[in-house]
PDB file of C-alpha atoms and ligand atoms in Angstrom:
ATOM      1  CA  MET A   1      23.730 -17.875  18.358  1.00  0.00           C
ATOM      2  CA  GLY A   2      20.745 -15.765  19.464  1.00  0.00           C
ATOM      3  CA  THR A   3      18.400 -13.766  17.288  1.00  0.00           C
ATOM      4  CA  LEU A   4      20.037 -11.165  15.077  1.00  0.00           C
ATOM      5  CA  PRO A   5      17.301  -8.582  14.431  1.00  0.00           C
ATOM      6  CA  PHE A   6      17.440  -5.877  11.806  1.00  0.00           C
ATOM      7  CA  LEU A   7      15.004  -3.172  10.709  1.00  0.00           C
ATOM      8  CA  THR A   8      14.095  -3.228   7.071  1.00  0.00           C
ATOM      9  CA  ASP A   9      12.192  -1.577   4.241  1.00  0.00           C
ATOM     10  CA  THR A  10      12.371  -1.657   0.452  1.00  0.00           C
ATOM     11  CA  ASN A  11      13.131   1.102  -2.011  1.00  0.00           C
ATOM     12  CA  THR A  12      10.201   3.034  -3.442  1.00  0.00           C
ATOM     13  CA  LEU A  13       9.052   2.927  -7.045  1.00  0.00           C
ATOM     14  CA  TYR A  14       8.750   6.709  -7.150  1.00  0.00           C
ATOM     15  CA  ARG A  15      11.794   8.942  -6.869  1.00  0.00           C
ATOM     16  CA  GLY A  16      12.405  10.403  -3.430  1.00  0.00           C
ATOM     17  CA  THR A  17      14.412   9.975  -0.255  1.00  0.00           C
ATOM     18  CA  ARG A  18      13.652   6.247  -0.035  1.00  0.00           C
ATOM     19  CA  SER A  19      14.455   5.265  -3.623  1.00  0.00           C
ATOM     20  CA  ASN A  20      18.054   4.089  -3.004  1.00  0.00           C
ATOM     21  CA  ALA A  21      19.648   2.503   0.050  1.00  0.00           C
ATOM     22  CA  VAL A  22      21.946   5.416   0.951  1.00  0.00           C
ATOM     23  CA  GLU A  23      19.245   8.077   1.112  1.00  0.00           C
ATOM     24  CA  HIS A  24      16.847   5.515   2.538  1.00  0.00           C
ATOM     25  CA  ILE A  25      19.108   4.770   5.517  1.00  0.00           C
ATOM     26  CA  ARG A  26      19.724   8.481   6.022  1.00  0.00           C
ATOM     27  CA  THR A  27      15.938   9.044   6.063  1.00  0.00           C
ATOM     28  CA  ALA A  28      15.505   6.184   8.535  1.00  0.00           C
ATOM     29  CA  ILE A  29      18.099   7.719  10.879  1.00  0.00           C
ATOM     30  CA  LEU A  30      16.446  11.143  10.616  1.00  0.00           C
ATOM     31  CA  HIS A  31      13.199   9.469  11.744  1.00  0.00           C
ATOM     32  CA  GLY A  32      14.883   7.894  14.777  1.00  0.00           C
ATOM     33  CA  PHE A  33      15.590   4.414  13.382  1.00  0.00           C
ATOM     34  CA  ASP A  34      19.227   4.587  14.355  1.00  0.00           C
ATOM     35  CA  TYR A  35      21.346   1.703  15.719  1.00  0.00           C
ATOM     36  CA  ALA A  36      21.958   3.749  18.864  1.00  0.00           C
ATOM     37  CA  VAL A  37      18.199   4.046  19.421  1.00  0.00           C
ATOM     38  CA  ALA A  38      16.812   0.745  18.111  1.00  0.00           C
ATOM     39  CA  GLY A  39      19.734  -1.571  18.897  1.00  0.00           C
ATOM     40  CA  ALA A  40      19.396  -3.071  15.429  1.00  0.00           C
ATOM     41  CA  PRO A  41      20.781  -1.945  12.079  1.00  0.00           C
ATOM     42  CA  VAL A  42      18.650  -0.797   9.160  1.00  0.00           C
ATOM     43  CA  ILE A  43      19.152  -3.017   6.101  1.00  0.00           C
ATOM     44  CA  ILE A  44      17.379  -1.992   2.910  1.00  0.00           C
ATOM     45  CA  ALA A  45      16.190  -5.405   1.785  1.00  0.00           C
ATOM     46  CA  ASP A  46      16.397  -4.896  -1.983  1.00  0.00           C
ATOM     47  CA  GLY A  47      19.860  -3.347  -1.858  1.00  0.00           C
ATOM     48  CA  LEU A  48      21.520  -0.172  -3.016  1.00  0.00           C
ATOM     49  CA  ASN A  49      19.408   0.323  -6.130  1.00  0.00           C
ATOM     50  CA  GLY A  50      16.598  -2.190  -5.763  1.00  0.00           C
ATOM     51  CA  LYS A  51      18.271  -5.017  -7.658  1.00  0.00           C
ATOM     52  CA  ASN A  52      18.662  -7.481  -4.767  1.00  0.00           C
ATOM     53  CA  VAL A  53      15.737  -9.704  -5.757  1.00  0.00           C
ATOM     54  CA  ARG A  54      14.651 -13.281  -5.187  1.00  0.00           C
ATOM     55  CA  ARG A  55      11.987 -14.904  -7.372  1.00  0.00           C
ATOM     56  CA  VAL A  56       9.400 -16.877  -5.419  1.00  0.00           C
ATOM     57  CA  GLU A  57       7.060 -19.329  -7.094  1.00  0.00           C
ATOM     58  CA  ILE A  58       3.390 -18.921  -6.107  1.00  0.00           C
ATOM     59  CA  GLN A  59       1.260 -20.268  -9.035  1.00  0.00           C
ATOM     60  CA  LYS A  60      -1.681 -17.885  -8.618  1.00  0.00           C
ATOM     61  CA  LYS A  61      -4.121 -16.196 -11.034  1.00  0.00           C
ATOM     62  CA  HIS A  62      -2.034 -13.117 -11.924  1.00  0.00           C
ATOM     63  CA  PHE A  63       1.480 -14.353 -11.158  1.00  0.00           C
ATOM     64  CA  THR A  64       3.150 -17.737 -11.294  1.00  0.00           C
ATOM     65  CA  GLU A  65       6.156 -16.199  -9.521  1.00  0.00           C
ATOM     66  CA  VAL A  66       6.755 -12.908  -7.738  1.00  0.00           C
ATOM     67  CA  SER A  67       9.877 -10.823  -7.049  1.00  0.00           C
ATOM     68  CA  ILE A  68      10.598 -10.417  -3.338  1.00  0.00           C
ATOM     69  CA  ALA A  69      13.352  -8.229  -1.859  1.00  0.00           C
ATOM     70  CA  GLY A  70      16.383 -10.489  -1.419  1.00  0.00           C
ATOM     71  CA  ASP A  71      17.132  -9.834   2.234  1.00  0.00           C
ATOM     72  CA  ILE A  72      13.496 -10.247   3.266  1.00  0.00           C
ATOM     73  CA  ALA A  73      13.372 -13.575   1.411  1.00  0.00           C
ATOM     74  CA  ALA A  74      16.651 -14.549   3.137  1.00  0.00           C
ATOM     75  CA  ALA A  75      15.448 -13.713   6.669  1.00  0.00           C
ATOM     76  CA  ASP A  76      14.275 -16.625   8.826  1.00  0.00           C
ATOM     77  CA  SER A  77      11.335 -14.795  10.384  1.00  0.00           C
ATOM     78  CA  MET A  78       9.652 -11.381  10.478  1.00  0.00           C
ATOM     79  CA  ILE A  79       7.661  -9.036  12.650  1.00  0.00           C
ATOM     80  CA  VAL A  80       5.549  -6.903  10.303  1.00  0.00           C
ATOM     81  CA  LEU A  81       4.672  -3.495  11.775  1.00  0.00           C
ATOM     82  CA  SER A  82       1.947  -1.657   9.850  1.00  0.00           C
ATOM     83  CA  HIS A  83       0.268   1.693  10.244  1.00  0.00           C
ATOM     84  CA  PHE A  84      -3.404   1.085   9.385  1.00  0.00           C
ATOM     85  CA  LYS A  85      -4.763   3.923   7.201  1.00  0.00           C
ATOM     86  CA  GLY A  86      -6.652   4.676   3.994  1.00  0.00           C
ATOM     87  CA  HIS A  87      -5.276   4.297   0.477  1.00  0.00           C
ATOM     88  CA  ILE A  88      -6.617   5.581  -2.804  1.00  0.00           C
ATOM     89  CA  ALA A  89      -6.068   2.329  -4.742  1.00  0.00           C
ATOM     90  CA  SER A  90      -6.277  -0.414  -2.120  1.00  0.00           C
ATOM     91  CA  GLY A  91      -8.974   1.202   0.082  1.00  0.00           C
ATOM     92  CA  PHE A  92      -6.831   0.755   3.162  1.00  0.00           C
ATOM     93  CA  GLY A  93      -3.277  -0.244   3.921  1.00  0.00           C
ATOM     94  CA  GLY A  94      -2.502  -2.710   6.704  1.00  0.00           C
ATOM     95  CA  ALA A  95      -0.594  -5.967   7.093  1.00  0.00           C
ATOM     96  CA  ILE A  96      -1.477  -7.365   3.650  1.00  0.00           C
ATOM     97  CA  LYS A  97      -0.423  -4.209   1.858  1.00  0.00           C
ATOM     98  CA  ASN A  98       2.743  -3.933   3.922  1.00  0.00           C
ATOM     99  CA  LEU A  99       3.649  -7.489   2.886  1.00  0.00           C
ATOM    100  CA  GLY A 100       2.655  -7.113  -0.772  1.00  0.00           C
ATOM    101  CA  MET A 101       4.085  -3.710  -1.568  1.00  0.00           C
ATOM    102  CA  GLY A 102       6.492  -3.363   1.343  1.00  0.00           C
ATOM    103  CA  CYS A 103       8.400  -6.587   0.634  1.00  0.00           C
ATOM    104  CA  ALA A 104       8.581  -6.061  -3.121  1.00  0.00           C
ATOM    105  CA  PRO A 105      11.599  -4.581  -4.886  1.00  0.00           C
ATOM    106  CA  ARG A 106      10.989  -1.974  -7.569  1.00  0.00           C
ATOM    107  CA  GLU A 107      10.261  -4.515 -10.320  1.00  0.00           C
ATOM    108  CA  GLY A 108       7.687  -6.197  -8.068  1.00  0.00           C
ATOM    109  CA  LYS A 109       6.045  -2.884  -7.193  1.00  0.00           C
ATOM    110  CA  ARG A 110       5.860  -2.043 -10.896  1.00  0.00           C
ATOM    111  CA  ALA A 111       4.256  -5.412 -11.675  1.00  0.00           C
ATOM    112  CA  GLN A 112       1.493  -4.683  -9.157  1.00  0.00           C
ATOM    113  CA  HIS A 113       0.825  -1.104 -10.325  1.00  0.00           C
ATOM    114  CA  ASN A 114      -0.747  -2.074 -13.616  1.00  0.00           C
ATOM    115  CA  ALA A 115      -3.150   0.879 -13.916  1.00  0.00           C
ATOM    116  CA  ARG A 116      -2.181   4.057 -15.779  1.00  0.00           C
ATOM    117  CA  PRO A 117      -4.325   7.196 -15.421  1.00  0.00           C
ATOM    118  CA  PHE A 118      -5.492   9.355 -18.319  1.00  0.00           C
ATOM    119  CA  THR A 119      -6.575  12.996 -18.641  1.00  0.00           C
ATOM    120  CA  ILE A 120     -10.128  14.008 -19.521  1.00  0.00           C
ATOM    121  CA  PRO A 121      -9.339  17.093 -21.666  1.00  0.00           C
ATOM    122  CA  GLU A 122     -12.809  18.716 -21.357  1.00  0.00           C
ATOM    123  CA  LYS A 123     -12.383  18.872 -17.563  1.00  0.00           C
ATOM    124  CA  CYS A 124      -8.738  20.011 -17.510  1.00  0.00           C
ATOM    125  CA  SER A 125      -8.088  23.704 -16.782  1.00  0.00           C
ATOM    126  CA  GLY A 126      -4.321  23.442 -17.296  1.00  0.00           C
ATOM    127  CA  CYS A 127      -3.509  24.421 -13.681  1.00  0.00           C
ATOM    128  CA  ALA A 128      -0.444  22.081 -13.602  1.00  0.00           C
ATOM    129  CA  ALA A 129      -1.115  20.823 -10.066  1.00  0.00           C
ATOM    130  CA  CYS A 130      -0.741  17.259 -11.369  1.00  0.00           C
ATOM    131  CA  MET A 131       2.595  18.076 -12.994  1.00  0.00           C
ATOM    132  CA  LYS A 132       4.005  19.412  -9.722  1.00  0.00           C
ATOM    133  CA  VAL A 133       3.243  16.237  -7.729  1.00  0.00           C
ATOM    134  CA  CYS A 134       4.272  13.651 -10.346  1.00  0.00           C
ATOM    135  CA  PRO A 135       7.389  11.933  -8.945  1.00  0.00           C
ATOM    136  CA  GLU A 136       8.421  10.668 -12.388  1.00  0.00           C
ATOM    137  CA  LYS A 137       8.038  13.917 -14.355  1.00  0.00           C
ATOM    138  CA  ALA A 138       5.592  12.019 -16.549  1.00  0.00           C
ATOM    139  CA  ILE A 139       3.198  14.951 -17.010  1.00  0.00           C
ATOM    140  CA  CYS A 140       3.496  18.090 -19.088  1.00  0.00           C
ATOM    141  CA  VAL A 141       0.874  20.747 -19.727  1.00  0.00           C
ATOM    142  CA  GLN A 142       0.470  21.664 -23.387  1.00  0.00           C
ATOM    143  CA  LYS A 143      -2.054  24.193 -24.663  1.00  0.00           C
ATOM    144  CA  LYS A 144      -3.563  24.327 -21.156  1.00  0.00           C
ATOM    145  CA  LYS A 145      -4.185  20.568 -21.100  1.00  0.00           C
ATOM    146  CA  SER A 146      -2.220  17.999 -19.128  1.00  0.00           C
ATOM    147  CA  VAL A 147      -0.616  15.138 -21.067  1.00  0.00           C
ATOM    148  CA  ILE A 148       0.542  11.954 -19.336  1.00  0.00           C
ATOM    149  CA  ASN A 149       3.515  10.091 -20.779  1.00  0.00           C
ATOM    150  CA  GLN A 150       2.407   6.472 -20.320  1.00  0.00           C
ATOM    151  CA  GLU A 151       5.992   5.206 -20.735  1.00  0.00           C
ATOM    152  CA  LEU A 152       7.264   7.214 -17.752  1.00  0.00           C
ATOM    153  CA  CYS A 153       4.161   6.819 -15.566  1.00  0.00           C
ATOM    154  CA  ILE A 154       4.488   4.322 -12.690  1.00  0.00           C
ATOM    155  CA  GLY A 155       0.807   4.323 -11.746  1.00  0.00           C
ATOM    156  CA  CYS A 156       1.175   5.933  -8.309  1.00  0.00           C
ATOM    157  CA  PHE A 157      -2.067   8.002  -8.682  1.00  0.00           C
ATOM    158  CA  GLU A 158      -0.596  11.109  -7.018  1.00  0.00           C
ATOM    159  CA  CYS A 159      -1.738  13.237  -9.981  1.00  0.00           C
ATOM    160  CA  MET A 160      -5.299  11.996  -9.730  1.00  0.00           C
ATOM    161  CA  HIS A 161      -5.404  12.941  -6.106  1.00  0.00           C
ATOM    162  CA  ALA A 162      -3.947  16.409  -6.724  1.00  0.00           C
ATOM    163  CA  CYS A 163      -6.272  17.419  -9.556  1.00  0.00           C
ATOM    164  CA  PRO A 164      -8.861  19.918  -8.282  1.00  0.00           C
ATOM    165  CA  ASP A 165     -11.111  19.353 -11.325  1.00  0.00           C
ATOM    166  CA  HIS A 166     -11.247  15.538 -11.303  1.00  0.00           C
ATOM    167  CA  ALA A 167      -9.761  15.655 -14.785  1.00  0.00           C
ATOM    168  CA  ILE A 168      -7.518  12.612 -14.269  1.00  0.00           C
ATOM    169  CA  ASP A 169      -9.078   9.209 -14.014  1.00  0.00           C
ATOM    170  CA  ILE A 170      -8.534   5.504 -14.464  1.00  0.00           C
ATOM    171  CA  ASN A 171     -10.840   2.691 -15.443  1.00  0.00           C
ATOM    172  CA  TRP A 172     -11.816   1.905 -11.839  1.00  0.00           C
ATOM    173  CA  GLU A 173     -13.973  -1.136 -12.540  1.00  0.00           C
ATOM    174  CA  MET A 174     -11.259  -2.819 -14.573  1.00  0.00           C
ATOM    175  CA  GLU A 175      -8.062  -1.666 -12.905  1.00  0.00           C
ATOM    176  CA  VAL A 176      -8.606  -1.466  -9.145  1.00  0.00           C
ATOM    177  CA  PRO A 177      -9.840  -5.023  -8.445  1.00  0.00           C
ATOM    178  CA  GLN A 178      -6.894  -6.319 -10.472  1.00  0.00           C
ATOM    179  CA  PHE A 179      -4.447  -4.103  -8.587  1.00  0.00           C
ATOM    180  CA  ILE A 180      -5.801  -5.393  -5.276  1.00  0.00           C
ATOM    181  CA  GLU A 181      -5.504  -9.025  -6.373  1.00  0.00           C
ATOM    182  CA  ARG A 182      -1.936  -8.492  -7.584  1.00  0.00           C
ATOM    183  CA  LEU A 183      -1.039  -6.874  -4.274  1.00  0.00           C
ATOM    184  CA  VAL A 184      -2.504  -9.816  -2.361  1.00  0.00           C
ATOM    185  CA  GLU A 185      -0.613 -12.339  -4.507  1.00  0.00           C
ATOM    186  CA  TYR A 186       2.610 -10.480  -3.719  1.00  0.00           C
ATOM    187  CA  ALA A 187       1.719 -10.633  -0.007  1.00  0.00           C
ATOM    188  CA  TYR A 188       1.343 -14.387  -0.409  1.00  0.00           C
ATOM    189  CA  GLY A 189       4.799 -14.559  -2.012  1.00  0.00           C
ATOM    190  CA  ALA A 190       6.366 -12.555   0.834  1.00  0.00           C
ATOM    191  CA  VAL A 191       5.434 -15.163   3.451  1.00  0.00           C
ATOM    192  CA  VAL A 192       6.508 -18.249   1.471  1.00  0.00           C
ATOM    193  CA  GLY A 193       9.099 -20.188   3.506  1.00  0.00           C
ATOM    194  CA  LYS A 194       8.251 -18.369   6.754  1.00  0.00           C
ATOM    195  CA  GLU A 195       5.052 -20.217   7.631  1.00  0.00           C
ATOM    196  CA  ASN A 196       4.321 -19.785  11.390  1.00  0.00           C
ATOM    197  CA  LYS A 197       7.389 -17.571  11.726  1.00  0.00           C
ATOM    198  CA  ILE A 198       5.777 -14.180  11.123  1.00  0.00           C
ATOM    199  CA  GLY A 199       4.086 -11.915  13.637  1.00  0.00           C
ATOM    200  CA  PHE A 200       1.946  -8.923  12.671  1.00  0.00           C
ATOM    201  CA  MET A 201       1.178  -5.729  14.556  1.00  0.00           C
ATOM    202  CA  ASN A 202      -1.268  -3.159  13.172  1.00  0.00           C
ATOM    203  CA  PHE A 203      -1.179   0.324  14.656  1.00  0.00           C
ATOM    204  CA  LEU A 204      -4.700   1.788  14.549  1.00  0.00           C
ATOM    205  CA  ILE A 205      -3.466   5.217  15.461  1.00  0.00           C
ATOM    206  CA  ARG A 206      -3.821   8.418  13.440  1.00  0.00           C
ATOM    207  CA  ILE A 207      -5.909   6.584  10.838  1.00  0.00           C
ATOM    208  CA  THR A 208      -5.507   9.048   8.007  1.00  0.00           C
ATOM    209  CA  PRO A 209      -7.536   8.927   4.761  1.00  0.00           C
ATOM    210  CA  ASP A 210      -4.379   8.539   2.676  1.00  0.00           C
ATOM    211  CA  CYS A 211      -1.209   6.497   2.644  1.00  0.00           C
ATOM    212  CA  ASP A 212       1.962   7.540   4.492  1.00  0.00           C
ATOM    213  CA  CYS A 213       3.765   7.766   1.143  1.00  0.00           C
ATOM    214  CA  SER A 214       1.750  10.907   0.312  1.00  0.00           C
ATOM    215  CA  PRO A 215       3.695  14.120   0.889  1.00  0.00           C
ATOM    216  CA  TYR A 216       0.921  15.363   3.226  1.00  0.00           C
ATOM    217  CA  SER A 217      -1.172  14.032   6.074  1.00  0.00           C
ATOM    218  CA  ASP A 218      -4.861  14.799   6.516  1.00  0.00           C
ATOM    219  CA  ALA A 219      -6.938  14.650   9.709  1.00  0.00           C
ATOM    220  CA  PRO A 220      -7.718  11.094  10.944  1.00  0.00           C
ATOM    221  CA  ILE A 221     -11.058   9.619   9.817  1.00  0.00           C
ATOM    222  CA  VAL A 222     -11.783   8.046  13.239  1.00  0.00           C
ATOM    223  CA  PRO A 223     -10.333   8.469  16.737  1.00  0.00           C
ATOM    224  CA  ASP A 224      -7.342   6.314  17.727  1.00  0.00           C
ATOM    225  CA  ILE A 225      -8.225   2.683  18.500  1.00  0.00           C
ATOM    226  CA  GLY A 226      -5.064   0.904  19.655  1.00  0.00           C
ATOM    227  CA  ILE A 227      -2.589  -1.758  18.565  1.00  0.00           C
ATOM    228  CA  LEU A 228      -3.500  -5.223  17.273  1.00  0.00           C
ATOM    229  CA  ALA A 229      -1.250  -8.285  17.191  1.00  0.00           C
ATOM    230  CA  SER A 230      -1.762 -11.571  15.337  1.00  0.00           C
ATOM    231  CA  LYS A 231       0.016 -14.341  13.474  1.00  0.00           C
ATOM    232  CA  ASP A 232      -2.486 -14.050  10.601  1.00  0.00           C
ATOM    233  CA  PRO A 233      -2.228 -11.080   8.184  1.00  0.00           C
ATOM    234  CA  VAL A 234      -5.792 -11.609   6.940  1.00  0.00           C
ATOM    235  CA  ALA A 235      -7.385 -11.857  10.381  1.00  0.00           C
ATOM    236  CA  ILE A 236      -5.538  -8.768  11.653  1.00  0.00           C
ATOM    237  CA  ASP A 237      -6.601  -6.679   8.647  1.00  0.00           C
ATOM    238  CA  ALA A 238     -10.198  -7.935   8.866  1.00  0.00           C
ATOM    239  CA  ALA A 239     -10.290  -7.051  12.580  1.00  0.00           C
ATOM    240  CA  SER A 240      -8.668  -3.655  11.940  1.00  0.00           C
ATOM    241  CA  PHE A 241     -11.184  -2.900   9.174  1.00  0.00           C
ATOM    242  CA  ASP A 242     -14.131  -3.834  11.415  1.00  0.00           C
ATOM    243  CA  LEU A 243     -12.791  -1.828  14.363  1.00  0.00           C
ATOM    244  CA  VAL A 244     -12.409   1.283  12.200  1.00  0.00           C
ATOM    245  CA  ASN A 245     -15.930   0.882  10.865  1.00  0.00           C
ATOM    246  CA  GLN A 246     -17.366   0.453  14.346  1.00  0.00           C
ATOM    247  CA  GLN A 247     -16.044   3.888  15.368  1.00  0.00           C
ATOM    248  CA  GLN A 248     -18.081   7.047  15.339  1.00  0.00           C
ATOM    249  CA  GLY A 249     -16.161   8.556  12.434  1.00  0.00           C
ATOM    250  CA  TYR A 250     -15.681  12.024  11.122  1.00  0.00           C
ATOM    251  CA  THR A 251     -16.483  10.786   7.579  1.00  0.00           C
ATOM    252  CA  ASP A 252     -19.815   9.149   8.424  1.00  0.00           C
ATOM    253  CA  SER A 253     -21.769  11.835   6.644  1.00  0.00           C
ATOM    254  CA  LEU A 254     -19.829  11.053   3.451  1.00  0.00           C
ATOM    255  CA  LEU A 255     -20.541   7.332   3.460  1.00  0.00           C
ATOM    256  CA  THR A 256     -21.915   5.977   0.234  1.00  0.00           C
ATOM    257  CA  ALA A 257     -21.843   2.239   0.937  1.00  0.00           C
ATOM    258  CA  HIS A 258     -22.884   0.052   3.831  1.00  0.00           C
ATOM    259  CA  HIS A 259     -21.778  -3.363   2.695  1.00  0.00           C
ATOM    260  CA  HIS A 260     -20.054  -4.271   5.931  1.00  0.00           C
ATOM    261  CA  LYS A 261     -20.578  -3.828   9.663  1.00  0.00           C
ATOM    262  CA  GLY A 262     -21.026  -0.128  10.383  1.00  0.00           C
ATOM    263  CA  GLY A 263     -20.398   0.807   6.740  1.00  0.00           C
ATOM    264  CA  ASP A 264     -17.043   1.147   5.011  1.00  0.00           C
ATOM    265  CA  LYS A 265     -15.468   4.379   6.205  1.00  0.00           C
ATOM    266  CA  PHE A 266     -12.639   4.060   3.694  1.00  0.00           C
ATOM    267  CA  LYS A 267     -15.284   4.219   0.966  1.00  0.00           C
ATOM    268  CA  GLY A 268     -16.312   7.516   2.510  1.00  0.00           C
ATOM    269  CA  VAL A 269     -12.995   8.934   1.296  1.00  0.00           C
ATOM    270  CA  HIS A 270     -12.210   6.647  -1.678  1.00  0.00           C
ATOM    271  CA  ALA A 271     -15.674   5.879  -2.994  1.00  0.00           C
ATOM    272  CA  GLN A 272     -14.621   3.756  -5.948  1.00  0.00           C
ATOM    273  CA  THR A 273     -12.264   1.413  -4.100  1.00  0.00           C
ATOM    274  CA  ASP A 274     -13.444  -1.708  -2.306  1.00  0.00           C
ATOM    275  CA  GLY A 275     -10.565  -2.311   0.122  1.00  0.00           C
ATOM    276  CA  TYR A 276     -12.319  -5.243   1.753  1.00  0.00           C
ATOM    277  CA  ARG A 277     -11.582  -7.207  -1.426  1.00  0.00           C
ATOM    278  CA  GLN A 278      -8.016  -7.488  -0.045  1.00  0.00           C
ATOM    279  CA  VAL A 279      -9.019  -9.747   2.821  1.00  0.00           C
ATOM    280  CA  GLN A 280     -11.565 -11.668   0.746  1.00  0.00           C
ATOM    281  CA  TYR A 281      -9.057 -12.492  -1.999  1.00  0.00           C
ATOM    282  CA  ALA A 282      -6.321 -13.180   0.568  1.00  0.00           C
ATOM    283  CA  GLU A 283      -8.518 -15.801   2.191  1.00  0.00           C
ATOM    284  CA  GLU A 284      -9.433 -17.232  -1.231  1.00  0.00           C
ATOM    285  CA  ILE A 285      -5.777 -17.842  -2.122  1.00  0.00           C
ATOM    286  CA  GLY A 286      -4.848 -19.266   1.295  1.00  0.00           C
ATOM    287  CA  LEU A 287      -2.949 -16.379   2.893  1.00  0.00           C
ATOM    288  CA  GLY A 288      -5.026 -16.591   6.081  1.00  0.00           C
ATOM    289  CA  SER A 289      -8.506 -16.442   7.530  1.00  0.00           C
ATOM    290  CA  ILE A 290     -11.017 -13.597   7.730  1.00  0.00           C
ATOM    291  CA  ASP A 291     -12.400 -15.076  10.962  1.00  0.00           C
ATOM    292  CA  TYR A 292     -10.828 -13.679  14.090  1.00  0.00           C
ATOM    293  CA  ASN A 293     -11.311 -13.719  17.807  1.00  0.00           C
ATOM    294  CA  LEU A 294     -10.541 -10.340  19.298  1.00  0.00           C
ATOM    295  CA  VAL A 295      -8.986 -10.546  22.763  1.00  0.00           C
ATOM    296  CA  ARG A 296      -8.667  -7.178  24.472  1.00  0.00           C
ATOM    297  CA  ILE A 297      -5.737  -6.776  26.867  1.00  0.00           C
TER     298      ILE A 297
HETATM  299  S1  SF4 B   1       0.215   8.141 -11.788  1.00  0.00           S
HETATM  300 FE1  SF4 B   1       0.315  10.342 -12.218  1.00  0.00          FE
HETATM  301  S2  SF4 B   1       1.705  11.160 -10.658  1.00  0.00           S
HETATM  302 FE2  SF4 B   1       2.035   8.944 -10.719  1.00  0.00          FE
HETATM  303  S3  SF4 B   1       3.706   8.639 -12.161  1.00  0.00           S
HETATM  304 FE3  SF4 B   1       1.800   8.451 -13.341  1.00  0.00          FE
HETATM  305  S4  SF4 B   1       1.448  10.474 -14.136  1.00  0.00           S
HETATM  306 FE4  SF4 B   1       2.923  10.713 -12.488  1.00  0.00          FE
HETATM  307  S1  SF4 B   2      -4.319  19.102 -12.064  1.00  0.00           S
HETATM  308 FE1  SF4 B   2      -6.126  18.518 -13.267  1.00  0.00          FE
HETATM  309  S2  SF4 B   2      -6.910  20.444 -14.073  1.00  0.00           S
HETATM  310 FE2  SF4 B   2      -4.796  20.834 -13.399  1.00  0.00          FE
HETATM  311  S3  SF4 B   2      -3.547  20.479 -15.244  1.00  0.00           S
HETATM  312 FE3  SF4 B   2      -3.607  18.551 -14.125  1.00  0.00          FE
HETATM  313  S4  SF4 B   2      -5.339  17.430 -15.056  1.00  0.00           S
HETATM  314 FE4  SF4 B   2      -5.558  19.564 -15.653  1.00  0.00          FE
END
């Protein structure tokens, strides 16, 4: 029997049109991922309500085992297609983030999102912008101050981004490096059993400051670069990161750090997040190699 390809994604942690398989497939079709167009069906890998899960042993610092979407774990091989762009908590999102978050069912996504934001009352004007964007209805505004219900919060950071007064914050030094390491450990778990059977393509096109899960899209931070392909998720993200930073970017005037070739443009938009930690930690735990040889075709 030949290859039997399918298109896949996992349900989101936040509520929306990709948080259950029925609406998720409908959304996919509306975006052109239809059998008649792609010649392959869409299968939501963690099932109707995100409960199709396989535990994968990894024995790493944060997790001894991770939860991977059942149908991704069951697949023999994968081609991982990632839009390379900025992200408030991981600095940037590429192949590693697509593996770590993209292959995790809801319980796995929750395990990675350990940080919970808090309100700084003296800065809060009570405008309710945070309340309007919270996908979990975890925020209410009382006496002109926002209050976050930590039980309902899923740590998506949408509120922090929406607040015009910077009145919502997290403990960046503590929380973000841990979030990045958890994400990378999940990426490691997603490839277990598929060694040498995964291909990665990063699309360095419309490199926006924020993730595609945001309900808006800002202007790109650098001009379009192209498409990268590799068998190594660490090498492809390291190369993507370097290529972005080598561009003459629109955010150059905002740069605050120059710890890597050409400066870190993602730090120009998310100053407190060191996204490069993703590739460093990924190499440390054996997911791949930072070294790459770029062949232009
Ligand atoms: S991080 Fe903010 S927007 Fe996200 S669920 Fe928590 S309170 Fe709501
Ligand atoms: S968006 Fe910011 S200023 Fe407005 S209510 Fe929320 S925390 Fe307060």
